[in-house]
Coordinates of C-alpha atoms in Angstrom, one line a residue:
M824 CA 89.7 150.6 119.0
I825 CA 90.6 148.4 122.0
G826 CA 94.3 147.6 122.1
S827 CA 95.9 144.3 122.8
D828 CA 95.9 144.9 126.5
Y829 CA 92.6 145.5 128.3
T830 CA 90.5 144.6 131.3
L831 CA 87.0 143.3 131.6
E832 CA 85.3 144.0 134.9
L833 CA 81.9 143.1 136.3
C834 CA 80.7 145.3 139.2
N835 CA 77.7 144.3 141.3
V836 CA 75.8 142.6 138.5
F837 CA 72.3 141.4 139.1
H838 CA 70.1 139.4 136.6
S839 CA 66.6 138.2 136.9
G840 CA 65.0 135.7 134.5
Q841 CA 63.0 132.5 134.1
V842 CA 63.6 129.9 136.8
E843 CA 61.1 127.3 135.6
P844 CA 60.5 125.9 132.1
G845 CA 56.7 126.7 131.9
N846 CA 54.3 125.5 129.2
F847 CA 53.6 127.2 125.9
F848 CA 50.7 129.2 127.2
Q849 CA 52.6 130.4 130.2
R850 CA 55.5 131.6 128.1
L851 CA 53.1 133.2 125.6
T852 CA 51.2 135.1 128.3
G853 CA 54.3 135.9 130.4
G854 CA 53.1 133.7 133.3
V855 CA 56.4 131.8 133.7
K856 CA 57.9 132.0 137.2
T857 CA 60.9 134.3 137.3
G858 CA 63.5 135.0 140.0
I859 CA 66.9 136.4 140.7
I860 CA 69.5 134.3 138.9
L861 CA 72.7 136.3 139.5
K862 CA 73.2 138.2 142.7
D863 CA 75.8 140.9 143.1
V864 CA 78.4 139.3 140.9
S865 CA 81.7 141.0 140.6
M866 CA 84.8 139.7 138.8
L867 CA 87.9 140.9 136.9
T868 CA 89.9 139.4 134.0
H869 CA 92.6 140.7 131.7
S870 CA 93.7 140.2 128.1
G871 CA 95.5 136.9 127.5
E872 CA 93.9 135.2 130.5
V873 CA 91.7 132.1 130.7
T874 CA 88.9 132.4 133.3
A875 CA 86.8 129.4 134.3
I876 CA 83.3 129.8 135.7
L877 CA 82.6 126.8 137.9
G878 CA 79.4 125.7 139.5
S879 CA 76.8 122.9 139.6
K880 CA 73.8 122.8 137.3
G881 CA 71.5 125.8 138.0
S882 CA 74.3 127.9 139.6
G883 CA 74.0 130.6 136.9
K884 CA 77.0 129.9 134.7
R885 CA 75.2 130.2 131.4
A886 CA 73.3 133.3 132.6
L887 CA 76.6 135.0 133.4
L888 CA 77.9 134.4 129.9
D889 CA 74.6 135.8 128.5
V890 CA 75.0 138.8 130.7
I891 CA 78.5 139.5 129.6
A892 CA 77.4 139.0 126.0
R893 CA 74.7 141.6 126.6
R894 CA 72.0 139.2 125.4
V895 CA 69.9 139.5 128.5
P896 CA 69.0 142.5 130.6
S897 CA 71.0 143.1 133.9
K898 CA 71.7 145.6 136.5
G899 CA 75.2 146.7 137.5
H900 CA 78.2 147.5 135.4
I901 CA 80.1 145.5 132.7
L902 CA 83.2 147.5 131.8
L903 CA 85.7 146.9 129.0
E904 CA 88.8 149.0 129.7
G905 CA 86.6 151.2 132.0
V906 CA 83.9 151.8 129.3
P907 CA 80.5 150.1 129.5
L908 CA 80.4 147.2 127.1
E909 CA 77.4 147.6 124.8
E910 CA 75.6 144.9 122.8
D911 CA 76.7 146.2 119.4
Q912 CA 80.3 146.4 120.5
F913 CA 80.2 142.8 121.8
R914 CA 78.7 141.6 118.5
N915 CA 81.4 143.4 116.5
T916 CA 84.5 142.6 118.6
C917 CA 83.6 139.5 120.8
A918 CA 82.1 136.1 120.4
L919 CA 80.1 133.5 122.4
V920 CA 80.2 129.8 121.5
R921 CA 77.6 127.3 122.8
H922 CA 78.6 123.7 123.2
S923 CA 75.5 122.9 121.2
T924 CA 76.6 125.0 118.2
K925 CA 76.1 123.2 114.9
L926 CA 78.2 123.7 111.7
L927 CA 77.0 123.2 108.2
P928 CA 77.4 119.7 107.0
G929 CA 79.2 119.0 103.7
L930 CA 82.0 121.4 104.2
S931 CA 85.6 120.6 105.0
V932 CA 87.4 122.0 108.0
Q933 CA 89.4 124.4 105.8
Q934 CA 86.3 125.6 103.9
T935 CA 84.4 126.1 107.2
L936 CA 87.1 128.4 108.6
S937 CA 87.7 130.2 105.3
L938 CA 84.0 131.0 104.9
S939 CA 83.9 132.4 108.4
L940 CA 86.2 135.2 107.4
T941 CA 84.3 137.9 105.6
K942 CA 86.5 141.0 105.8
I943 CA 89.8 139.7 104.4
S944 CA 90.7 137.7 101.4
G945 CA 93.6 136.4 99.3
Y946 CA 96.9 135.4 100.8
L947 CA 96.2 137.0 104.1
K948 CA 93.0 135.0 104.5
S949 CA 94.6 131.6 103.6
S950 CA 97.5 132.3 106.0
K951 CA 95.1 133.1 108.8
V952 CA 93.2 129.9 108.2
K953 CA 96.3 127.8 108.2
Q954 CA 97.5 129.6 111.4
V955 CA 94.3 128.9 113.3
M956 CA 94.2 125.3 112.1
A957 CA 97.7 124.8 113.4
D958 CA 96.9 126.5 116.7
L959 CA 93.9 124.2 117.2
A960 CA 95.7 121.1 116.1
L961 CA 93.4 120.7 113.0
S962 CA 95.9 120.9 110.2
Q963 CA 95.9 117.1 109.8
V964 CA 92.1 117.1 109.2
A965 CA 92.0 120.3 107.0
H966 CA 90.3 118.5 104.1
K967 CA 88.1 116.3 106.3
C968 CA 84.3 116.8 106.2
V969 CA 82.9 118.3 109.4
T970 CA 80.4 115.4 109.7
N971 CA 83.3 112.9 110.0
L972 CA 85.2 114.7 112.8
T973 CA 85.6 113.4 116.3
K974 CA 83.9 115.2 119.1
S975 CA 87.1 116.9 120.1
E976 CA 88.0 118.0 116.6
Y977 CA 84.4 119.2 116.0
R978 CA 84.5 121.2 119.3
R979 CA 87.8 122.8 118.4
L980 CA 86.5 123.7 114.9
V981 CA 83.5 125.3 116.4
I982 CA 85.8 127.4 118.6
G983 CA 88.0 128.1 115.6
V984 CA 85.1 129.6 113.6
Q985 CA 85.0 132.4 116.2
L986 CA 88.7 132.5 117.1
I987 CA 89.6 133.2 113.5
R988 CA 87.7 136.5 113.7
D989 CA 90.2 137.7 116.3
P990 CA 87.7 138.4 119.2
I991 CA 88.7 140.6 122.1
I992 CA 86.7 138.4 124.4
L993 CA 85.7 134.8 123.6
L994 CA 83.0 133.2 125.8
L995 CA 82.7 129.4 125.7
D996 CA 79.8 127.5 127.1
E997 CA 81.0 124.1 128.3
P998 CA 83.7 123.6 125.6
T999 CA 84.8 120.3 127.2
W1000 CA 81.2 118.9 127.5
D1001 CA 81.1 115.1 126.8
L1002 CA 84.8 114.9 126.1
D1003 CA 87.2 112.3 127.6
P1004 CA 90.0 113.4 130.0
L1005 CA 92.7 113.4 127.3
N1006 CA 90.7 115.6 124.9
T1007 CA 89.5 117.8 127.8
Y1008 CA 93.2 118.5 128.6
L1009 CA 94.0 119.1 124.9
V1010 CA 91.2 121.6 124.4
I1011 CA 92.0 123.6 127.6
S1012 CA 95.7 123.6 126.9
I1013 CA 95.0 124.8 123.3
L1014 CA 92.8 127.6 124.6
S1015 CA 95.4 128.7 127.1
N1016 CA 98.1 128.9 124.4
A1017 CA 95.7 130.8 122.0
A1018 CA 94.8 133.3 124.8
K1019 CA 98.5 134.0 125.5
K1020 CA 99.5 134.1 121.8
Y1021 CA 96.8 136.5 120.7
G1022 CA 96.0 138.3 123.9
T1023 CA 92.4 137.2 123.8
T1024 CA 90.3 137.0 127.0
I1025 CA 88.8 133.6 127.2
I1026 CA 86.0 132.9 129.7
L1027 CA 84.6 129.4 129.8
T1028 CA 82.2 127.4 131.9
M1029 CA 82.9 123.9 133.3
E1030 CA 80.8 121.6 135.5
K1031 CA 83.3 119.0 136.4
P1032 CA 86.9 120.4 136.2
R1033 CA 89.8 118.0 136.4
S1034 CA 93.0 118.7 138.3
D1035 CA 95.2 118.5 135.2
V1036 CA 93.6 121.7 133.7
F1037 CA 94.4 123.7 136.9
P1038 CA 97.7 125.1 135.5
F1039 CA 96.0 126.4 132.4
L1040 CA 93.4 128.5 134.2
D1041 CA 94.5 132.0 135.2
R1042 CA 91.3 132.8 137.1
V1043 CA 88.4 131.0 138.5
V1044 CA 84.9 132.0 139.5
Y1045 CA 82.8 129.8 141.8
L1046 CA 79.0 130.3 141.6
C1047 CA 76.3 128.8 143.8
L1048 CA 72.7 129.7 143.0
G1049 CA 73.8 133.0 141.5
D1050 CA 76.1 134.0 144.4
V1051 CA 79.9 134.3 144.1
V1052 CA 81.8 132.1 146.5
Y1053 CA 85.2 133.0 145.0
A1054 CA 86.4 135.1 142.1
G1055 CA 90.1 135.6 141.6
P1056 CA 93.4 134.1 140.4
T1057 CA 93.8 130.4 140.7
R1058 CA 97.2 130.9 142.4
N1059 CA 95.4 132.6 145.3
L1060 CA 92.7 129.9 145.5
L1061 CA 94.3 127.6 148.0
D1062 CA 95.7 130.4 150.2
Y1063 CA 92.3 132.1 150.3
F1064 CA 90.2 129.0 151.3
G1065 CA 93.0 127.9 153.7
S1066 CA 92.9 131.3 155.4
I1067 CA 89.2 131.0 156.1
G1068 CA 89.4 127.5 157.5
F1069 CA 88.9 125.3 154.4
P1070 CA 92.3 124.0 153.3
C1071 CA 92.3 121.5 150.4
P1072 CA 93.3 118.0 151.5
Q1073 CA 96.4 116.5 150.0
L1074 CA 96.0 114.5 146.8
E1075 CA 92.6 116.1 146.2
N1076 CA 91.7 118.0 143.1
P1077 CA 91.4 121.6 144.4
L1078 CA 89.0 122.7 141.6
M1079 CA 86.6 119.9 142.3
Y1080 CA 87.0 120.0 146.0
Y1081 CA 86.0 123.7 146.3
L1082 CA 83.3 123.1 143.7
C1083 CA 81.7 120.5 146.0
L1084 CA 82.2 123.0 148.8
S1085 CA 80.2 125.6 146.8
T1086 CA 77.4 123.2 146.0
V1087 CA 74.2 122.7 148.0
D1088 CA 73.9 119.2 149.3
R1089 CA 70.4 117.9 148.6
R1090 CA 70.8 114.3 149.9
S1091 CA 68.9 115.1 153.0
R1092 CA 67.1 117.9 154.7
E1093 CA 69.7 118.3 157.4
R1094 CA 72.6 118.3 154.9
F1095 CA 70.6 120.8 152.7
I1096 CA 70.3 123.2 155.7
E1097 CA 73.8 122.8 156.8
S1098 CA 75.4 123.3 153.3
N1099 CA 73.1 126.2 152.7
H1100 CA 74.3 128.0 155.8
Q1101 CA 77.9 127.1 155.0
I1102 CA 77.6 128.6 151.4
A1103 CA 75.9 131.7 152.7
A1104 CA 78.9 132.2 155.1
L1105 CA 81.4 131.7 152.3
V1106 CA 79.5 134.2 150.1
E1107 CA 79.4 136.7 152.9
K1108 CA 83.1 136.1 153.6
F1109 CA 84.1 136.7 150.0
R1110 CA 81.9 139.7 149.8
L1111 CA 83.9 141.3 152.7
E1112 CA 87.4 140.1 151.6
G1113 CA 87.0 139.5 147.9
Q1114 CA 87.6 143.1 146.8
G1115 CA 91.0 143.0 148.4
I1116 CA 91.9 139.8 146.5
M1117 CA 90.7 141.3 143.2
Q1118 CA 92.6 144.6 143.8
S1119 CA 95.8 142.9 144.7
A1120 CA 95.5 140.7 141.7
A1121 CA 95.0 143.7 139.5
T1122 CA 98.2 145.4 140.7
E1123 CA 100.2 142.1 140.2
H1124 CA 99.0 141.5 136.7
S1125 CA 101.5 142.4 134.0
R1126 CA 99.8 143.7 130.9
I1127 CA 100.0 141.5 127.7
V1128 CA 101.0 143.7 124.7
N1129 CA 101.2 141.0 122.0
P1130 CA 102.0 142.1 118.5
N1131 CA 100.6 138.8 117.2
K1132 CA 97.1 140.1 117.9
M1133 CA 95.7 140.8 114.4
Q1134 CA 92.8 143.1 114.8
M1135 CA 91.7 143.0 111.2
N1136 CA 88.5 141.2 111.2
Y1137 CA 86.6 143.4 113.6
G1138 CA 83.4 145.1 112.7
K1139 CA 80.5 144.2 110.4
P1140 CA 81.1 143.6 106.7
S1141 CA 78.9 145.1 104.1
G1142 CA 75.5 143.6 103.4
I1143 CA 76.5 142.6 99.8
R1144 CA 79.7 140.9 101.1
V1145 CA 77.7 139.0 103.7
I1146 CA 75.2 137.7 101.2
W1147 CA 78.0 136.7 98.8
M1148 CA 79.8 134.8 101.6
L1149 CA 76.5 133.0 102.6
Y1150 CA 76.0 132.2 98.9
L1151 CA 79.5 130.7 98.6
R1152 CA 78.9 128.8 101.8
I1153 CA 75.7 127.2 100.5
L1154 CA 77.4 126.4 97.2
A1155 CA 80.4 124.9 98.9
S1156 CA 78.1 122.6 100.9
I1157 CA 76.4 121.4 97.7
F1158 CA 79.2 121.1 95.1
N1159 CA 81.4 118.5 96.7
F1160 CA 81.6 114.7 96.6
K1161 CA 81.0 114.2 100.3
K1162 CA 77.9 112.4 101.6
N1163 CA 76.0 115.6 102.4
G1164 CA 76.9 117.3 99.1
L1165 CA 75.7 114.3 97.1
K1166 CA 72.5 114.2 99.2
Q1167 CA 71.8 117.8 98.5
M1168 CA 72.5 117.5 94.8
T1169 CA 70.4 114.3 94.5
M1170 CA 67.4 115.8 96.3
R1171 CA 67.6 119.2 94.5
L1172 CA 67.9 117.7 90.9
F1173 CA 66.5 114.2 90.9
S1174 CA 63.8 113.8 93.5
L1175 CA 61.1 115.6 91.3
P1176 CA 62.1 113.9 88.0
I1177 CA 62.0 110.5 89.6
Y1178 CA 58.5 111.2 90.8
F1179 CA 57.4 112.4 87.4
F1180 CA 58.9 109.3 85.8
I1181 CA 56.7 107.2 88.1
L1182 CA 53.7 109.2 86.8
W1183 CA 54.8 108.6 83.3
I1184 CA 54.8 104.8 83.9
F1185 CA 51.2 105.0 85.1
Y1186 CA 49.9 107.5 82.5
N1187 CA 51.9 106.9 79.3
E1188 CA 49.3 104.5 77.8
A1189 CA 46.6 107.2 78.1
Q1190 CA 44.6 107.5 74.8
D1191 CA 42.3 110.2 73.5
F1192 CA 38.9 108.8 74.5
Q1193 CA 36.3 110.3 76.6
R1194 CA 38.1 109.1 79.8
A1195 CA 41.1 111.2 78.8
F1196 CA 39.4 114.2 80.4
I1197 CA 39.6 112.6 83.8
T1198 CA 42.9 110.8 83.2
K1199 CA 44.8 113.9 82.0
S1200 CA 43.2 116.0 84.6
G1201 CA 44.4 113.5 87.2
L1202 CA 47.9 113.6 85.7
I1203 CA 47.9 117.4 86.0
F1204 CA 46.7 117.1 89.6
N1205 CA 49.3 114.6 90.5
A1206 CA 52.0 116.6 88.9
M1207 CA 51.0 119.8 90.8
V1208 CA 50.5 118.0 94.2
G1209 CA 53.8 116.1 93.8
T1210 CA 55.6 119.3 93.1
Y1211 CA 54.2 120.8 96.2
F1212 CA 55.1 117.9 98.4
I1213 CA 58.5 117.2 97.1
S1214 CA 59.4 120.9 97.4
I1215 CA 58.3 120.7 101.1
M1216 CA 60.3 117.5 101.6
N1217 CA 63.5 119.0 100.0
T1218 CA 63.1 122.3 102.0
I1219 CA 62.6 120.5 105.4
C1220 CA 65.6 118.2 104.8
L1221 CA 68.0 120.8 103.3
Y1222 CA 67.1 124.1 104.9
E1223 CA 67.3 122.9 108.5
P1224 CA 71.1 123.1 109.0
Y1225 CA 71.2 126.7 107.5
R1226 CA 68.3 127.8 109.7
T1227 CA 70.0 126.4 112.9
R1228 CA 73.3 128.1 111.9
Y1229 CA 71.4 131.3 111.3
Y1230 CA 69.8 131.4 114.8
Q1231 CA 73.3 130.8 116.3
E1232 CA 75.2 133.3 114.2
S1233 CA 72.5 136.0 114.3
Q1234 CA 73.2 136.3 118.0
E1235 CA 76.6 137.6 117.1
G1236 CA 74.9 140.1 114.7
L1237 CA 76.8 138.6 111.7
Y1238 CA 73.8 138.8 109.4
S1239 CA 70.0 139.0 109.3
G1240 CA 67.4 136.5 108.3
A1241 CA 66.7 138.4 105.1
S1242 CA 70.4 138.0 104.1
L1243 CA 70.2 134.2 104.7
L1244 CA 66.9 133.9 102.6
L1245 CA 68.3 136.0 99.8
S1246 CA 71.4 133.8 99.5
W1247 CA 69.3 130.7 99.9
N1248 CA 67.0 131.8 97.1
L1249 CA 69.9 132.7 94.8
V1250 CA 71.0 129.1 95.1
S1251 CA 67.6 127.4 95.2
L1252 CA 65.8 129.1 92.4
P1253 CA 68.2 127.9 89.6
F1254 CA 68.0 124.3 90.9
S1255 CA 64.2 124.3 91.2
L1256 CA 64.0 125.8 87.6
I1257 CA 66.1 123.1 86.2
T1258 CA 64.4 120.2 88.0
T1259 CA 60.8 121.4 87.2
F1260 CA 61.7 121.9 83.5
A1261 CA 63.3 118.5 83.3
S1262 CA 60.3 116.9 85.2
A1263 CA 57.7 118.5 82.9
A1264 CA 59.5 117.2 79.9
I1265 CA 58.8 113.7 81.1
I1266 CA 55.0 114.0 81.3
Y1267 CA 54.2 116.8 78.9
P1268 CA 54.2 114.5 75.7
I1269 CA 51.3 112.7 77.4
L1270 CA 49.3 115.9 77.8
G1271 CA 50.2 117.8 74.6
D1272 CA 52.7 118.4 71.9
I1273 CA 56.1 119.2 73.3
S1274 CA 57.1 120.7 70.0
E1275 CA 54.8 123.6 70.9
S1276 CA 57.6 125.2 72.9
V1277 CA 55.6 128.2 74.1
D1278 CA 52.9 126.0 75.7
Y1279 CA 55.5 123.7 77.2
L1280 CA 57.4 126.7 78.6
Y1281 CA 54.3 128.1 80.3
F1282 CA 53.4 124.7 81.7
C1283 CA 56.9 124.5 83.2
L1284 CA 56.6 128.0 84.7
A1285 CA 53.3 127.0 86.3
L1286 CA 54.9 124.0 88.0
W1287 CA 57.9 126.1 89.0
S1288 CA 55.6 128.6 90.7
C1289 CA 54.2 125.6 92.7
Y1290 CA 57.7 124.5 93.7
I1291 CA 58.7 128.1 94.8
Y1292 CA 55.4 128.6 96.8
A1293 CA 55.7 125.4 98.7
E1294 CA 59.4 126.0 99.4
Q1295 CA 58.7 129.4 100.8
Q1296 CA 55.8 128.2 102.8
A1297 CA 58.0 125.6 104.5
I1298 CA 60.7 128.1 105.2
G1299 CA 58.1 130.4 106.9
V1300 CA 56.9 127.5 109.1
M1301 CA 60.4 126.5 110.0
M1302 CA 61.0 129.9 111.5
F1303 CA 58.8 128.8 114.4
V1304 CA 58.9 125.0 114.4
K1305 CA 62.2 123.3 115.2
N1306 CA 61.4 119.7 114.7
G1307 CA 61.6 118.8 111.0
L1308 CA 58.9 116.1 111.2
V1309 CA 56.4 118.4 112.9
A1310 CA 57.2 121.2 110.3
A1311 CA 56.6 118.7 107.5
I1312 CA 53.3 117.5 108.9
F1313 CA 52.1 121.0 109.4
N1314 CA 53.0 122.0 105.9
I1315 CA 51.4 119.0 104.4
Y1316 CA 48.1 119.6 106.3
I1317 CA 48.0 123.2 105.0
T1318 CA 48.8 122.1 101.5
C1319 CA 46.2 119.4 101.5
I1320 CA 43.5 122.0 102.6
Y1321 CA 44.1 124.3 99.7
I1322 CA 44.6 121.4 97.2
M1323 CA 41.2 119.9 98.2
L1324 CA 39.6 123.3 98.1
A1325 CA 40.9 124.9 94.9
S1326 CA 42.4 122.2 92.6
G1327 CA 39.1 121.7 90.8
V1328 CA 39.9 118.0 90.5
L1329 CA 38.9 116.4 93.8
R1330 CA 35.7 118.4 93.7
S1331 CA 34.1 120.7 91.1
Y1332 CA 33.7 124.3 91.9
K1333 CA 30.0 123.9 91.0
G1334 CA 29.5 121.8 94.1
F1335 CA 30.8 124.5 96.5
E1336 CA 28.7 126.9 98.5
E1337 CA 29.3 130.5 97.5
W1338 CA 31.6 131.3 100.4
L1339 CA 33.8 128.3 99.6
Y1340 CA 34.0 129.2 96.0
Y1341 CA 35.2 132.7 96.8
L1342 CA 37.7 131.2 99.3
T1343 CA 39.5 129.6 96.4
Y1344 CA 40.5 133.0 95.2
I1345 CA 43.0 133.4 98.0
T1346 CA 44.9 130.2 97.2
H1347 CA 47.8 129.7 94.9
T1348 CA 46.4 126.3 93.7
R1349 CA 43.4 127.9 92.0
Y1350 CA 45.4 129.9 89.6
A1351 CA 48.1 127.2 88.9
S1352 CA 45.6 124.5 88.4
L1353 CA 43.3 126.6 86.2
F1354 CA 46.2 127.7 84.1
M1355 CA 47.5 124.2 83.5
H1356 CA 44.1 122.7 82.8
R1357 CA 43.2 125.5 80.4
S1358 CA 46.5 125.2 78.5
I1359 CA 45.9 121.5 78.0
F1360 CA 42.2 121.2 77.5
R1361 CA 41.9 124.1 75.0
Q1362 CA 43.7 121.9 72.4
P1363 CA 41.5 120.8 69.5
N1364 CA 42.2 117.1 70.0
F1365 CA 39.7 117.2 72.9
N1366 CA 36.8 118.1 70.6
I1367 CA 34.1 115.4 70.7
L1368 CA 36.3 112.5 71.7
P1369 CA 35.0 108.9 71.1
Y1370 CA 34.0 106.7 73.9
S1371 CA 36.2 103.9 72.7
I1372 CA 37.6 102.4 69.4
S1373 CA 34.2 100.8 68.7
E1374 CA 31.9 103.5 69.9
N1375 CA 32.1 106.9 68.4
C1376 CA 30.4 109.7 70.3
T1377 CA 30.0 111.8 67.2
A1378 CA 27.7 109.2 65.6
I1379 CA 25.5 109.2 68.7
T1380 CA 24.6 112.8 69.3
N1381 CA 22.7 112.1 72.5
L1382 CA 25.8 110.7 74.1
I1383 CA 27.3 114.2 74.2
Q1384 CA 26.4 115.3 77.7
T1385 CA 27.4 118.6 79.2
S1386 CA 26.5 120.4 82.4
S1387 CA 23.2 121.7 80.8
N1388 CA 21.8 118.2 80.2
L1389 CA 23.1 116.1 83.0
N1390 CA 19.7 114.6 83.7
T1391 CA 19.0 113.3 80.2
N1392 CA 19.1 109.6 79.6
S1393 CA 22.4 109.1 77.9
N1394 CA 25.8 107.4 78.2
T1395 CA 27.6 109.2 81.1
N1396 CA 31.0 108.1 79.6
C1397 CA 30.4 110.5 76.7
R1398 CA 30.0 113.4 79.1
Y1399 CA 32.0 116.2 77.5
A1400 CA 31.7 117.6 74.0
N1401 CA 35.1 119.4 74.2
G1402 CA 37.7 120.8 76.6
K1403 CA 35.6 123.9 77.2
A1404 CA 32.7 121.8 78.6
F1405 CA 35.1 120.1 81.0
L1406 CA 36.6 123.3 82.2
T1407 CA 33.1 124.9 82.6
E1408 CA 32.0 122.0 84.8
R1409 CA 35.1 121.9 87.0
F1410 CA 36.1 125.5 87.4
T1411 CA 33.0 127.7 87.4
S1412 CA 30.5 128.5 90.1
K1413 CA 27.0 126.9 90.1
H1414 CA 25.5 130.2 88.9
F1415 CA 27.9 130.7 86.0
T1416 CA 26.5 131.1 82.5
G1417 CA 28.4 132.1 79.5
D1418 CA 31.7 131.4 77.7
I1419 CA 34.6 130.8 80.1
Y1420 CA 37.1 131.9 77.5
Q1421 CA 35.6 135.4 77.4
I1422 CA 36.0 136.3 81.1
G1423 CA 39.1 137.7 82.6
E1424 CA 39.7 135.3 85.4
F1425 CA 40.1 132.4 82.9
N1426 CA 42.7 134.4 81.0
P1427 CA 46.0 132.3 80.9
E1428 CA 48.3 135.3 81.3
F1429 CA 46.3 136.5 84.3
N1430 CA 46.5 133.1 86.0
I1431 CA 50.2 132.5 85.4
G1432 CA 50.8 136.1 86.6
I1433 CA 48.8 135.6 89.8
S1434 CA 50.6 132.2 90.4
F1435 CA 53.9 133.9 90.4
A1436 CA 52.5 136.9 92.4
F1437 CA 51.7 134.4 95.2
S1438 CA 55.2 132.8 95.0
V1439 CA 57.1 136.2 94.9
G1440 CA 54.7 137.6 97.6
I1441 CA 55.4 134.8 100.1
M1442 CA 59.1 135.1 99.3
I1443 CA 59.0 138.8 100.3
F1444 CA 56.8 138.1 103.2
N1445 CA 59.4 135.6 104.6
K1446 CA 62.1 138.2 104.4
F1447 CA 60.1 140.5 106.6
L1448 CA 59.1 137.6 108.8
Y1449 CA 62.7 136.7 109.5
L1450 CA 63.4 140.4 110.5
I1451 CA 60.8 140.2 113.2
P1452 CA 62.4 139.8 116.7
L1453 CA 61.1 136.5 118.2
P1454 CA 60.6 135.8 121.9
N1455 CA 63.6 134.2 123.5
Y1456 CA 61.8 131.0 124.3
I1457 CA 61.4 130.4 120.6
T1458 CA 65.0 131.3 119.5
D1459 CA 66.6 129.6 122.4
K1460 CA 65.3 126.2 121.4
F1461 CA 67.0 126.4 118.0
R1462 CA 70.4 127.0 119.8
E1463 CA 70.0 124.0 122.0

């Protein structure tokens, strides 16, 4: 266990990585141009200090944070109290916060902080939450929804989510990005007070530091194209640059003045060459004299041994506790009367019943004539397709914030993708069950007798399997595709393909070539559609239906036309003698002969079982899929 006083030291750190974006195929094949990003970086910082890493865009600030966080490979030594800092140790005791970090919408400030604590509970937990809110000046907005916070409040809350875990080292990527001067001052001053109060080492990056934050920075590191121009205490900054011939002019912001001095001037070729030579000289100068500055600063530093440092939230909680906290987090974002909570509740419970009510308006006048075969088959088809598409729509809209949060928090090793999916499914499955049963109750009286509770139950289960399958398919796609619209289009295309192929409504199986017919066996739609059609059309009320009120097909025997006498001269509107004839034409191969009720693949229990096997199978597949380590160029885009 690291005490409240410690030292973080970087010695001769080098890091190479991607220096150009590259296209998809270059990243896939490893053909992206790489180069040295950090060159012989050395720095020192102590507990309770705020260190600012300054540099222009492309100087290596973010790469240095990633190196300290052990997220990218590097050469050299990163020592915490003289011991190499390993990735697992950083994940368990430290934290990194990006300026692009997103929080789950629908939660209040207090809920967000409370659900971030997974290892303590009760009075101790509530006290810790109140203390952190007070330290970050968030007490007055404790019950405010995160989506209604100002930029400054939101940024402080993002920091608080990690600060409440009592990190030894807190790395902040541009915490004052896009903030006005007053809020920039507020954030930096709060961070300085928190560092002193809890003995936390805070290392942050800034691109345009203001002079009023100078007193709050204990140390500063200037980077230029990966080289260190200066790394040491801010109190020695003016003396050091003055001693080498670069005194800061009066009334100038020293932080910004020396940042400009450490930046390559690209306004002209002559200035570029001149500034490049000057920076190279500064780097070499610090390389020769910098060790003396760092050593003297180390001897002058007085250790902070702060009893306020509560080291009680270190380490990784148990898997069950993590899943429980994720489950509570999702529930808290749903069951509230804020905009996001109402949106989630509406989409989960009412989007599918509303669609089924529209179907009811179109189909409720359907009567039991010969056209009922096509009409009711169309109703089954629209119910199944609507369930697929609405499930995809709900998942794309509702799952995205949790997925983004997962990619950010998984970098800290807080939980795995399998834990997220398990907690998501624990919440989603009851909602989807309720909405599919309610939706089926709207249209089932058109298709059959709802008093036959067993038949209605099985029909609902078939629709539920469609909802689960489409939801899990969308979740799998969203692992790789960030943009919600692109993910939705991709899912819809896939769904349309297996609906056209295997629904048996848009095209009869008898019209398929043999290889297309056998292709239907690997789709969920085949089994769900066949089960629902069989459960409806096996009913006796489909036996020898009349053509209309005035024309009875039973009185005109030659009007009864099945697949065996399609070429006879008869009324094509009296096509099917019963439901079995309809099913035989729509769901059997062109070489089929026999009774469909006597073969196993038309068995209802078999089809409903295979439908759920597809749904459960893709659910399990997703859990393994989210455990696969993805390339950095995929995961990085979710954290931007």
